[in-house]
mmCIF file of C-alpha atoms in Angstrom:
data_model
loop_
_atom_site.group_PDB
_atom_site.id
_atom_site.type_symbol
_atom_site.label_atom_id
_atom_site.label_comp_id
_atom_site.label_asym_id
_atom_site.label_seq_id
_atom_site.Cartn_x
_atom_site.Cartn_y
_atom_site.Cartn_z
ATOM 1 C CA MET A 1 1.890 -17.313 -34.347
ATOM 2 C CA MET A 2 1.397 -17.802 -30.615
ATOM 3 C CA ASP A 3 -1.954 -19.114 -29.502
ATOM 4 C CA LYS A 4 -3.948 -16.988 -27.029
ATOM 5 C CA PRO A 5 -4.422 -18.483 -23.550
ATOM 6 C CA LEU A 6 -7.737 -20.094 -22.681
ATOM 7 C CA ALA A 7 -8.600 -17.317 -20.207
ATOM 8 C CA TYR A 8 -8.338 -14.804 -23.054
ATOM 9 C CA LYS A 9 -10.440 -16.913 -25.427
ATOM 10 C CA LEU A 10 -13.178 -17.354 -22.823
ATOM 11 C CA ALA A 11 -13.252 -13.699 -21.764
ATOM 12 C CA PRO A 12 -16.865 -12.466 -21.581
ATOM 13 C CA LYS A 13 -18.073 -10.368 -24.497
ATOM 14 C CA SER A 14 -21.037 -9.080 -22.482
ATOM 15 C CA LEU A 15 -21.968 -8.477 -18.839
ATOM 16 C CA LYS A 16 -24.431 -11.368 -19.179
ATOM 17 C CA GLU A 17 -21.462 -13.735 -19.600
ATOM 18 C CA VAL A 18 -19.576 -12.510 -16.510
ATOM 19 C CA VAL A 19 -19.378 -15.032 -13.678
ATOM 20 C CA GLY A 20 -20.092 -13.800 -10.145
ATOM 21 C CA GLN A 21 -20.250 -10.171 -8.922
ATOM 22 C CA GLU A 22 -24.025 -10.375 -8.500
ATOM 23 C CA HIS A 23 -23.946 -7.244 -6.330
ATOM 24 C CA LEU A 24 -22.987 -5.254 -9.468
ATOM 25 C CA ILE A 25 -24.363 -7.336 -12.335
ATOM 26 C CA GLY A 26 -27.880 -8.687 -12.850
ATOM 27 C CA LYS A 27 -31.438 -7.424 -12.756
ATOM 28 C CA ASP A 28 -31.592 -3.844 -11.449
ATOM 29 C CA LYS A 29 -27.910 -3.864 -10.419
ATOM 30 C CA VAL A 30 -25.773 -0.780 -10.995
ATOM 31 C CA LEU A 31 -23.552 -1.888 -13.904
ATOM 32 C CA THR A 32 -26.386 -3.632 -15.700
ATOM 33 C CA ASN A 33 -28.499 -0.489 -15.419
ATOM 34 C CA LEU A 34 -25.664 1.664 -16.774
ATOM 35 C CA VAL A 35 -25.672 -0.491 -19.905
ATOM 36 C CA LYS A 36 -29.470 -0.428 -20.045
ATOM 37 C CA ASN A 37 -29.446 3.385 -19.829
ATOM 38 C CA LYS A 38 -26.533 3.657 -22.297
ATOM 39 C CA LYS A 39 -24.427 5.716 -19.890
ATOM 40 C CA LEU A 40 -20.919 5.179 -18.550
ATOM 41 C CA PHE A 41 -19.044 7.086 -15.852
ATOM 42 C CA SER A 42 -15.405 7.015 -14.785
ATOM 43 C CA MET A 43 -14.896 4.194 -12.315
ATOM 44 C CA ILE A 44 -12.304 2.097 -10.536
ATOM 45 C CA LEU A 45 -12.820 -1.649 -10.250
ATOM 46 C CA TYR A 46 -10.807 -3.110 -7.395
ATOM 47 C CA GLY A 47 -10.466 -6.543 -5.876
ATOM 48 C CA PRO A 48 -8.278 -9.668 -5.816
ATOM 49 C CA PRO A 49 -6.672 -11.110 -8.970
ATOM 50 C CA GLY A 50 -8.808 -13.195 -11.303
ATOM 51 C CA VAL A 51 -12.247 -12.032 -10.154
ATOM 52 C CA GLY A 52 -13.266 -10.291 -13.396
ATOM 53 C CA LYS A 53 -12.027 -6.692 -13.364
ATOM 54 C CA THR A 54 -10.742 -6.785 -16.955
ATOM 55 C CA SER A 55 -13.690 -8.894 -18.083
ATOM 56 C CA ILE A 56 -16.198 -6.399 -16.705
ATOM 57 C CA ALA A 57 -14.350 -3.414 -18.201
ATOM 58 C CA ASN A 58 -14.291 -5.008 -21.659
ATOM 59 C CA ALA A 59 -17.879 -6.241 -21.357
ATOM 60 C CA LEU A 60 -19.091 -2.720 -20.546
ATOM 61 C CA VAL A 61 -17.554 -1.152 -23.649
ATOM 62 C CA ASN A 62 -18.683 -4.076 -25.811
ATOM 63 C CA ASP A 63 -22.261 -3.878 -24.563
ATOM 64 C CA LEU A 64 -22.342 -0.134 -25.142
ATOM 65 C CA GLY A 65 -20.455 -0.249 -28.453
ATOM 66 C CA LEU A 66 -18.033 2.455 -27.319
ATOM 67 C CA ARG A 67 -14.637 3.385 -28.728
ATOM 68 C CA TYR A 68 -11.918 2.489 -26.213
ATOM 69 C CA ARG A 69 -8.211 2.039 -25.659
ATOM 70 C CA SER A 70 -6.431 -0.163 -23.110
ATOM 71 C CA LEU A 71 -3.278 0.919 -21.268
ATOM 72 C CA ASN A 72 -1.243 -0.284 -18.312
ATOM 73 C CA ALA A 73 -0.119 2.426 -15.891
ATOM 74 C CA THR A 74 3.225 0.658 -15.392
ATOM 75 C CA ILE A 75 4.102 -0.551 -18.891
ATOM 76 C CA ASN A 76 2.804 2.238 -21.123
ATOM 77 C CA ASN A 77 4.795 5.466 -21.279
ATOM 78 C CA LYS A 78 3.658 9.090 -21.347
ATOM 79 C CA LYS A 79 3.670 9.108 -25.154
ATOM 80 C CA ASP A 80 1.074 6.317 -25.171
ATOM 81 C CA PHE A 81 -1.105 8.404 -22.872
ATOM 82 C CA ASP A 82 -0.612 11.438 -25.156
ATOM 83 C CA VAL A 83 -1.933 9.394 -28.087
ATOM 84 C CA VAL A 84 -5.086 8.456 -26.141
ATOM 85 C CA CYS A 85 -5.669 12.103 -25.188
ATOM 86 C CA GLU A 86 -5.344 13.149 -28.836
ATOM 87 C CA GLU A 87 -7.764 10.409 -29.909
ATOM 88 C CA ALA A 88 -10.211 11.589 -27.270
ATOM 89 C CA LYS A 89 -10.108 15.093 -28.765
ATOM 90 C CA MET A 90 -10.367 13.757 -32.319
ATOM 91 C CA TYR A 91 -13.413 11.589 -31.612
ATOM 92 C CA ASP A 92 -14.940 13.871 -28.959
ATOM 93 C CA GLY A 93 -14.574 11.237 -26.300
ATOM 94 C CA ILE A 94 -13.036 7.840 -25.618
ATOM 95 C CA ILE A 95 -13.050 5.150 -22.932
ATOM 96 C CA LEU A 96 -9.670 4.425 -21.350
ATOM 97 C CA ILE A 97 -9.352 1.019 -19.691
ATOM 98 C CA MET A 98 -6.316 1.160 -17.444
ATOM 99 C CA ASP A 99 -4.752 -1.712 -15.542
ATOM 100 C CA GLU A 100 -2.496 -1.214 -12.492
ATOM 101 C CA ILE A 101 -3.998 2.236 -11.977
ATOM 102 C CA HIS A 102 -2.487 2.462 -8.486
ATOM 103 C CA ARG A 103 0.918 2.774 -10.185
ATOM 104 C CA LEU A 104 -0.037 5.836 -12.237
ATOM 105 C CA ASN A 105 2.729 8.434 -11.825
ATOM 106 C CA LYS A 106 2.287 12.191 -11.493
ATOM 107 C CA ASP A 107 3.139 13.058 -15.130
ATOM 108 C CA LYS A 108 0.458 10.734 -16.451
ATOM 109 C CA GLN A 109 -2.029 11.901 -13.828
ATOM 110 C CA ASP A 110 -1.484 15.539 -14.764
ATOM 111 C CA LEU A 111 -2.053 14.639 -18.406
ATOM 112 C CA LEU A 112 -5.268 12.698 -17.783
ATOM 113 C CA LEU A 113 -6.990 14.749 -15.081
ATOM 114 C CA PRO A 114 -8.210 17.625 -17.311
ATOM 115 C CA GLN A 115 -9.541 15.140 -19.892
ATOM 116 C CA ILE A 116 -11.374 13.129 -17.227
ATOM 117 C CA GLU A 117 -12.696 16.339 -15.688
ATOM 118 C CA SER A 118 -14.069 17.526 -19.031
ATOM 119 C CA GLY A 119 -15.527 14.121 -19.882
ATOM 120 C CA LEU A 120 -13.365 13.637 -22.983
ATOM 121 C CA ILE A 121 -11.912 10.552 -21.313
ATOM 122 C CA THR A 122 -14.038 8.153 -19.335
ATOM 123 C CA LEU A 123 -11.692 6.107 -17.196
ATOM 124 C CA ILE A 124 -12.182 2.500 -16.154
ATOM 125 C CA GLY A 125 -9.300 1.791 -13.791
ATOM 126 C CA MET A 126 -8.438 -1.629 -12.407
ATOM 127 C CA THR A 127 -6.354 -2.546 -9.387
ATOM 128 C CA THR A 128 -5.827 -5.258 -6.808
ATOM 129 C CA SER A 129 -4.921 -2.586 -4.245
ATOM 130 C CA ASN A 130 -7.291 -0.760 -1.940
ATOM 131 C CA PRO A 131 -7.931 2.513 -3.845
ATOM 132 C CA TYR A 132 -8.525 4.439 -0.612
ATOM 133 C CA HIS A 133 -4.880 3.807 0.290
ATOM 134 C CA SER A 134 -3.101 3.484 -3.033
ATOM 135 C CA ILE A 135 -4.712 5.793 -5.595
ATOM 136 C CA ASN A 136 -4.115 9.511 -5.839
ATOM 137 C CA PRO A 137 -7.100 11.366 -4.309
ATOM 138 C CA ALA A 138 -7.379 13.618 -7.387
ATOM 139 C CA ILE A 139 -8.019 10.559 -9.584
ATOM 140 C CA ARG A 140 -10.119 8.804 -6.956
ATOM 141 C CA SER A 141 -12.469 11.753 -6.453
ATOM 142 C CA ARG A 142 -13.343 11.736 -10.163
ATOM 143 C CA CYS A 143 -14.271 8.047 -10.192
ATOM 144 C CA GLN A 144 -16.929 5.831 -8.709
ATOM 145 C CA LEU A 145 -15.344 2.958 -6.797
ATOM 146 C CA PHE A 146 -16.700 -0.563 -7.234
ATOM 147 C CA GLU A 147 -15.302 -3.403 -5.152
ATOM 148 C CA LEU A 148 -15.299 -6.827 -6.777
ATOM 149 C CA HIS A 149 -15.732 -9.740 -4.417
ATOM 150 C CA GLU A 150 -13.873 -13.016 -4.457
ATOM 151 C CA LEU A 151 -15.566 -15.620 -6.618
ATOM 152 C CA SER A 152 -17.233 -18.476 -4.790
ATOM 153 C CA ASP A 153 -16.396 -22.118 -5.445
ATOM 154 C CA LYS A 154 -19.769 -22.325 -7.187
ATOM 155 C CA ASP A 155 -18.794 -19.455 -9.520
ATOM 156 C CA ILE A 156 -15.451 -21.043 -10.439
ATOM 157 C CA LEU A 157 -17.051 -24.443 -10.998
ATOM 158 C CA LYS A 158 -19.723 -22.904 -13.229
ATOM 159 C CA ALA A 159 -17.042 -21.203 -15.335
ATOM 160 C CA LEU A 160 -14.953 -24.382 -15.632
ATOM 161 C CA LYS A 161 -17.973 -26.402 -16.768
ATOM 162 C CA ARG A 162 -18.607 -23.747 -19.390
ATOM 163 C CA ALA A 163 -14.955 -23.992 -20.450
ATOM 164 C CA ILE A 164 -14.977 -27.771 -20.980
ATOM 165 C CA LYS A 165 -17.983 -27.392 -23.279
ATOM 166 C CA SER A 166 -16.159 -24.813 -25.397
ATOM 167 C CA PRO A 167 -14.569 -25.687 -28.767
ATOM 168 C CA TYR A 168 -11.135 -24.963 -27.282
ATOM 169 C CA LEU A 169 -11.208 -28.129 -25.130
ATOM 170 C CA ASP A 170 -13.374 -30.281 -27.372
ATOM 171 C CA LYS A 171 -11.483 -33.540 -26.681
ATOM 172 C CA ILE A 172 -11.263 -33.225 -22.902
ATOM 173 C CA THR A 173 -12.287 -35.945 -20.469
ATOM 174 C CA ILE A 174 -12.611 -34.803 -16.853
ATOM 175 C CA ASP A 175 -14.773 -35.746 -13.879
ATOM 176 C CA ASP A 176 -16.432 -33.569 -11.250
ATOM 177 C CA GLU A 177 -13.911 -34.437 -8.513
ATOM 178 C CA THR A 178 -11.045 -33.223 -10.660
ATOM 179 C CA LEU A 179 -12.927 -30.011 -11.453
ATOM 180 C CA LYS A 180 -13.501 -29.471 -7.731
ATOM 181 C CA LEU A 181 -9.783 -29.921 -7.078
ATOM 182 C CA ILE A 182 -9.015 -27.213 -9.652
ATOM 183 C CA VAL A 183 -11.578 -24.993 -7.911
ATOM 184 C CA LYS A 184 -9.839 -25.449 -4.552
ATOM 185 C CA LEU A 185 -6.376 -24.868 -5.983
ATOM 186 C CA SER A 186 -7.520 -21.705 -7.757
ATOM 187 C CA ARG A 187 -8.456 -20.032 -4.465
ATOM 188 C CA SER A 188 -11.066 -17.809 -6.130
ATOM 189 C CA ASP A 189 -8.820 -16.827 -9.058
ATOM 190 C CA LEU A 190 -10.715 -17.753 -12.246
ATOM 191 C CA ARG A 191 -7.784 -16.863 -14.503
ATOM 192 C CA TYR A 192 -5.606 -19.314 -12.592
ATOM 193 C CA ALA A 193 -8.311 -21.999 -12.785
ATOM 194 C CA TYR A 194 -8.492 -21.610 -16.574
ATOM 195 C CA ASN A 195 -4.700 -21.732 -16.892
ATOM 196 C CA LEU A 196 -4.421 -24.864 -14.764
ATOM 197 C CA LEU A 197 -7.168 -26.581 -16.760
ATOM 198 C CA GLU A 198 -5.520 -25.670 -20.072
ATOM 199 C CA ILE A 199 -2.043 -26.837 -19.032
ATOM 200 C CA ALA A 200 -3.503 -30.107 -17.774
ATOM 201 C CA TYR A 201 -5.362 -30.601 -21.064
ATOM 202 C CA TYR A 202 -2.225 -30.198 -23.192
ATOM 203 C CA SER A 203 0.078 -32.076 -20.815
ATOM 204 C CA THR A 204 -1.621 -35.423 -21.502
ATOM 205 C CA SER A 205 -1.407 -37.611 -24.584
ATOM 206 C CA ASP A 206 -5.121 -38.443 -24.547
ATOM 207 C CA GLN A 207 -6.566 -35.172 -23.097
ATOM 208 C CA LYS A 208 -7.840 -37.106 -20.090
ATOM 209 C CA VAL A 209 -7.450 -34.776 -17.087
ATOM 210 C CA THR A 210 -7.416 -36.522 -13.701
ATOM 211 C CA LYS A 211 -6.652 -35.469 -10.128
ATOM 212 C CA GLU A 212 -3.212 -37.075 -10.478
ATOM 213 C CA VAL A 213 -2.470 -34.957 -13.554
ATOM 214 C CA ILE A 214 -3.488 -31.798 -11.693
ATOM 215 C CA LYS A 215 -1.363 -32.693 -8.654
ATOM 216 C CA LYS A 216 1.700 -33.211 -10.838
ATOM 217 C CA ILE A 217 1.273 -29.701 -12.215
ATOM 218 C CA ASN A 218 0.341 -27.986 -8.956
ATOM 219 C CA SER A 219 1.743 -29.300 -5.697
ATOM 220 C CA LYS A 220 0.828 -26.245 -3.620
ATOM 221 C CA PRO A 221 -1.244 -26.865 -0.508
ATOM 222 C CA VAL A 222 -4.974 -26.328 -0.867
ATOM 223 C CA PHE A 223 -6.574 -23.665 1.311
ATOM 224 C CA PHE A 224 -9.972 -25.048 2.227
ATOM 225 C CA SER A 225 -12.499 -22.320 2.913
ATOM 226 C CA ASP A 226 -15.720 -22.341 4.842
ATOM 227 C CA LYS A 227 -19.099 -22.239 3.157
ATOM 228 C CA ASN A 228 -19.030 -18.440 2.976
ATOM 229 C CA GLY A 229 -15.552 -18.320 1.446
ATOM 230 C CA ASP A 230 -12.325 -17.251 3.127
ATOM 231 C CA GLY A 231 -11.241 -14.284 1.055
ATOM 232 C CA HIS A 232 -7.950 -12.501 0.736
ATOM 233 C CA TYR A 233 -9.347 -9.373 2.377
ATOM 234 C CA ASP A 234 -10.790 -11.464 5.209
ATOM 235 C CA VAL A 235 -7.314 -12.866 5.880
ATOM 236 C CA LEU A 236 -5.845 -9.340 5.889
ATOM 237 C CA SER A 237 -8.580 -8.251 8.293
ATOM 238 C CA ALA A 238 -7.920 -11.241 10.553
ATOM 239 C CA PHE A 239 -4.180 -10.471 10.417
ATOM 240 C CA GLN A 240 -4.732 -6.921 11.688
ATOM 241 C CA LYS A 241 -7.296 -7.888 14.305
ATOM 242 C CA SER A 242 -5.055 -10.643 15.666
ATOM 243 C CA ILE A 243 -2.162 -8.199 16.094
ATOM 244 C CA ARG A 244 -4.528 -5.620 17.607
ATOM 245 C CA GLY A 245 -5.804 -8.314 19.983
ATOM 246 C CA SER A 246 -2.218 -9.273 20.999
ATOM 247 C CA ASP A 247 -2.635 -12.892 19.836
ATOM 248 C CA VAL A 248 0.837 -13.602 18.512
ATOM 249 C CA ASP A 249 0.082 -17.151 17.356
ATOM 250 C CA ALA A 250 -2.977 -16.110 15.322
ATOM 251 C CA SER A 251 -0.990 -13.175 13.923
ATOM 252 C CA LEU A 252 1.719 -15.530 12.704
ATOM 253 C CA HIS A 253 -0.871 -17.931 11.270
ATOM 254 C CA TYR A 254 -2.428 -15.230 9.085
ATOM 255 C CA LEU A 255 1.006 -13.885 8.173
ATOM 256 C CA ALA A 256 1.941 -17.396 7.005
ATOM 257 C CA ARG A 257 -1.173 -17.542 4.815
ATOM 258 C CA LEU A 258 -0.372 -14.191 3.234
ATOM 259 C CA ILE A 259 3.251 -15.222 2.641
ATOM 260 C CA THR A 260 2.067 -18.449 1.021
ATOM 261 C CA GLU A 261 -0.014 -16.330 -1.342
ATOM 262 C CA GLY A 262 3.141 -14.349 -2.112
ATOM 263 C CA ASP A 263 1.301 -11.060 -1.514
ATOM 264 C CA LEU A 264 4.088 -9.107 0.176
ATOM 265 C CA ASP A 265 2.714 -5.709 -0.874
ATOM 266 C CA SER A 266 -0.510 -6.260 1.089
ATOM 267 C CA ILE A 267 1.483 -7.421 4.119
ATOM 268 C CA TYR A 268 3.674 -4.297 3.985
ATOM 269 C CA ARG A 269 0.736 -1.912 3.665
ATOM 270 C CA ARG A 270 -1.248 -3.557 6.432
ATOM 271 C CA MET A 271 1.703 -3.642 8.864
ATOM 272 C CA SER A 272 2.364 0.053 8.208
ATOM 273 C CA VAL A 273 -1.255 0.873 9.051
ATOM 274 C CA ILE A 274 -1.239 -1.292 12.203
ATOM 275 C CA ALA A 275 1.929 0.385 13.474
ATOM 276 C CA TYR A 276 0.149 3.736 13.681
ATOM 277 C CA GLU A 277 -3.528 2.785 13.986
ATOM 278 C CA ASP A 278 -3.285 0.122 16.695
ATOM 279 C CA ILE A 279 0.096 0.521 18.422
ATOM 280 C CA GLY A 280 0.615 4.243 18.002
ATOM 281 C CA LEU A 281 1.899 6.240 20.957
ATOM 282 C CA ALA A 282 2.105 3.203 23.227
ATOM 283 C CA ASN A 283 5.240 2.253 21.259
ATOM 284 C CA PRO A 284 6.096 5.017 18.745
ATOM 285 C CA ALA A 285 9.370 3.295 17.842
ATOM 286 C CA ILE A 286 7.385 0.563 16.117
ATOM 287 C CA GLY A 287 6.793 2.675 12.972
ATOM 288 C CA PRO A 288 10.485 2.962 12.024
ATOM 289 C CA ARG A 289 11.033 -0.661 13.100
ATOM 290 C CA VAL A 290 8.259 -1.824 10.763
ATOM 291 C CA ASP A 291 9.801 0.217 7.923
ATOM 292 C CA ALA A 292 13.194 -1.388 8.625
ATOM 293 C CA ALA A 293 11.653 -4.879 8.540
ATOM 294 C CA ILE A 294 9.858 -4.098 5.272
ATOM 295 C CA ASN A 295 13.102 -2.819 3.725
ATOM 296 C CA ALA A 296 14.920 -5.959 4.827
ATOM 297 C CA ALA A 297 12.155 -8.211 3.457
ATOM 298 C CA GLU A 298 12.198 -6.380 0.117
ATOM 299 C CA ARG A 299 15.981 -6.600 -0.065
ATOM 300 C CA VAL A 300 16.225 -10.355 0.512
ATOM 301 C CA GLY A 301 12.924 -11.445 -1.098
ATOM 302 C CA LEU A 302 11.156 -14.731 -0.455
ATOM 303 C CA PRO A 303 11.732 -17.172 1.131
ATOM 304 C CA GLU A 304 14.124 -15.238 3.432
ATOM 305 C CA ALA A 305 11.661 -12.326 3.712
ATOM 306 C CA ARG A 306 9.693 -14.459 6.167
ATOM 307 C CA ILE A 307 12.457 -13.958 8.775
ATOM 308 C CA PRO A 308 12.222 -10.158 9.288
ATOM 309 C CA LEU A 309 8.439 -10.330 8.795
ATOM 310 C CA GLY A 310 8.000 -13.011 11.448
ATOM 311 C CA THR A 311 10.216 -11.061 13.855
ATOM 312 C CA ILE A 312 8.399 -7.745 13.482
ATOM 313 C CA VAL A 313 4.891 -9.256 13.541
ATOM 314 C CA THR A 314 5.734 -11.047 16.794
ATOM 315 C CA GLU A 315 6.918 -7.754 18.279
ATOM 316 C CA MET A 316 3.823 -5.921 17.006
ATOM 317 C CA ALA A 317 1.448 -8.486 18.485
ATOM 318 C CA LEU A 318 3.135 -8.307 21.897
ATOM 319 C CA SER A 319 3.572 -4.523 21.882
ATOM 320 C CA PRO A 320 1.375 -2.294 24.072
ATOM 321 C CA LYS A 321 -1.481 -0.779 22.049
ATOM 322 C CA SER A 322 -2.969 2.696 21.783
ATOM 323 C CA ASN A 323 -5.251 4.322 19.204
ATOM 324 C CA THR A 324 -5.534 7.692 20.959
ATOM 325 C CA ALA A 325 -3.645 9.792 18.388
ATOM 326 C CA HIS A 326 -5.667 8.930 15.300
ATOM 327 C CA ILE A 327 -8.936 8.950 17.288
ATOM 328 C CA ALA A 328 -8.065 12.491 18.400
ATOM 329 C CA LEU A 329 -7.412 13.513 14.790
ATOM 330 C CA ASP A 330 -10.715 11.949 13.684
ATOM 331 C CA LYS A 331 -12.529 14.122 16.243
ATOM 332 C CA ALA A 332 -10.777 17.217 14.897
ATOM 333 C CA LEU A 333 -11.705 16.258 11.314
ATOM 334 C CA GLU A 334 -15.303 15.723 12.393
ATOM 335 C CA ASP A 335 -15.464 19.242 13.855
ATOM 336 C CA ILE A 336 -14.111 20.716 10.626
ATOM 337 C CA GLU A 337 -16.669 18.766 8.574
ATOM 338 C CA LYS A 338 -19.374 20.222 10.832
ATOM 339 C CA GLY A 339 -18.077 23.713 10.094
ATOM 340 C CA ILE A 340 -16.805 24.329 13.638
ATOM 341 C CA ILE A 341 -13.951 26.556 12.571
ATOM 342 C CA SER A 342 -12.885 30.195 12.945
ATOM 343 C CA ASN A 343 -9.915 32.464 12.320
ATOM 344 C CA VAL A 344 -6.418 31.641 13.513
ATOM 345 C CA PRO A 345 -5.637 33.736 16.656
ATOM 346 C CA ASP A 346 -3.774 36.930 15.750
ATOM 347 C CA HIS A 347 -0.718 36.194 17.884
ATOM 348 C CA ILE A 348 0.128 32.979 15.990
ATOM 349 C CA LYS A 349 -0.526 34.284 12.498
ATOM 350 C CA ASN A 350 2.363 34.657 10.092
ATOM 351 C CA ASN A 351 4.527 37.726 10.859
ATOM 352 C CA SER A 352 2.797 38.276 14.222
ATOM 353 C CA THR A 353 4.620 40.651 16.613
ATOM 354 C CA THR A 354 2.922 39.332 19.764
ATOM 355 C CA TYR A 355 3.844 35.672 19.452
ATOM 356 C CA LYS A 356 5.702 34.215 22.441
ATOM 357 C CA TYR A 357 8.545 31.926 21.315
ATOM 358 C CA PRO A 358 8.389 28.913 23.698
ATOM 359 C CA HIS A 359 12.128 28.199 23.489
ATOM 360 C CA ASP A 360 12.776 31.544 25.166
ATOM 361 C CA TYR A 361 11.013 30.326 28.325
ATOM 362 C CA GLU A 362 11.920 27.842 31.038
ATOM 363 C CA GLY A 363 11.014 24.304 30.069
ATOM 364 C CA ALA A 364 10.360 25.520 26.506
ATOM 365 C CA TYR A 365 6.772 26.305 27.480
ATOM 366 C CA VAL A 366 4.716 29.449 27.949
ATOM 367 C CA TYR A 367 0.941 29.686 27.959
ATOM 368 C CA GLN A 368 -0.777 31.267 24.977
ATOM 369 C CA GLU A 369 -3.999 30.342 23.221
ATOM 370 C CA TYR A 370 -3.495 28.336 20.020
ATOM 371 C CA MET A 371 -7.041 27.209 19.303
ATOM 372 C CA PRO A 372 -9.431 29.314 17.196
ATOM 373 C CA LYS A 373 -11.952 31.190 19.360
ATOM 374 C CA LYS A 374 -14.871 28.822 18.645
ATOM 375 C CA LEU A 375 -12.832 25.825 19.773
ATOM 376 C CA LYS A 376 -11.256 27.235 22.920
ATOM 377 C CA GLY A 377 -11.214 24.558 25.620
ATOM 378 C CA VAL A 378 -11.985 21.682 23.244
ATOM 379 C CA LYS A 379 -10.117 18.447 24.067
ATOM 380 C CA TYR A 380 -9.465 15.863 21.378
ATOM 381 C CA TYR A 381 -6.619 13.849 22.819
ATOM 382 C CA GLU A 382 -7.329 11.413 25.672
ATOM 383 C CA PRO A 383 -4.064 9.713 26.648
ATOM 384 C CA LYS A 384 -3.801 6.123 27.833
ATOM 385 C CA ASP A 385 -1.701 5.026 30.771
ATOM 386 C CA ILE A 386 0.197 2.384 28.799
ATOM 387 C CA GLY A 387 3.674 1.846 27.378
ATOM 388 C CA TYR A 388 5.558 4.919 26.220
ATOM 389 C CA GLU A 389 2.306 6.901 26.270
ATOM 390 C CA LYS A 390 2.599 7.052 30.081
ATOM 391 C CA ASN A 391 5.426 9.552 29.561
ATOM 392 C CA ILE A 392 3.381 11.584 27.084
ATOM 393 C CA LYS A 393 0.399 11.535 29.432
ATOM 394 C CA ALA A 394 2.475 13.028 32.253
ATOM 395 C CA ILE A 395 3.626 15.897 30.005
ATOM 396 C CA TYR A 396 0.080 16.399 28.684
ATOM 397 C CA GLU A 397 -1.402 16.612 32.189
ATOM 398 C CA LYS A 398 1.249 19.111 33.283
ATOM 399 C CA ILE A 399 0.483 21.366 30.302
ATOM 400 C CA GLU A 400 -3.278 21.082 30.894
ATOM 401 C CA LYS A 401 -2.814 22.210 34.506
ATOM 402 C CA GLU A 402 -0.971 25.285 33.254
ATOM 403 C CA LYS A 403 -3.811 26.009 30.817
ATOM 404 C CA ASP A 404 -6.366 25.745 33.611
ATOM 405 C CA LYS A 405 -4.684 28.625 35.432
ATOM 406 C CA HIS A 406 -5.634 31.026 32.611
#
């Protein structure tokens, strides 16, 4: 029989045993109070790998003594989800702990949504992806989102010291400097820290774990962080802001860090956002070019993926920038949220007989009012005189002059 890994053996049985996440766990914190009040709601726990998402999910159901099932959105098939739904009906409720929830397909979503809506299933989803970008809005709207932060060096060290006092490593000899090296190599991933410690323990004849033993197992470079930590999401943020700020060298530095982590999915998502959020109409060709680079990187994989990624990130950093399009849309969304809305003008309604077909007119343009009555004259778009957007601005100004005549 295969032995369970150390990380599994040391998994917290209660919220009180969870390391870190003090913003959610502790005196008068939200998850602790849910346990205290014996109430659980559907939620999504998101954050980097190894920060305690699974541990917290299991600790919650253990503390509350609730019936639960665990599934993986990728591995488990629809039949597995059917079984959970039937159990929920049989027992008048069940907790479903689901890993990789961002990969939940439509069939499984359609199966779960009514049960979550009715309260028969209380969902605890887990993901390393940003749920605002990666999770279906129908699922997301039924769940409370809790972000888990990267663990500090102090958190990892505390957990490792607890591990070496456990019965699973009862013969270990290790000093503080070696523990600190494991902390640095783990880069805030407690699961990885446990795994490295366990491999080192069993790779020696006398269970004496030294820095030399650790370095033989892990030769990756150490990312030293500042006193506040240098988290994965901070690096992604710095990556985007460097491209936005047209600093190509900084952009490539943060890209290199993300590639070293092997997190290509985060790189792809962030580049796709930057193409439209920060470069936009100043260089509208960048969107398809980013997609082409992503496809090439996926096709060749690492280490060759660095070549198309380095090329496109350099181009993105040095491209002209404009955020006018999405800012304009945000203004329109804000008006709708405020209730500034009225009926569609009669002449552009479906089956209208008074609509003027622009292609029948010179220059494919003829004046007619498109805005609802309450919004007549409202301007959302403010073009910039930069890159390709110069051309759009000229067309926009010509059309606005025509409008002003009416």
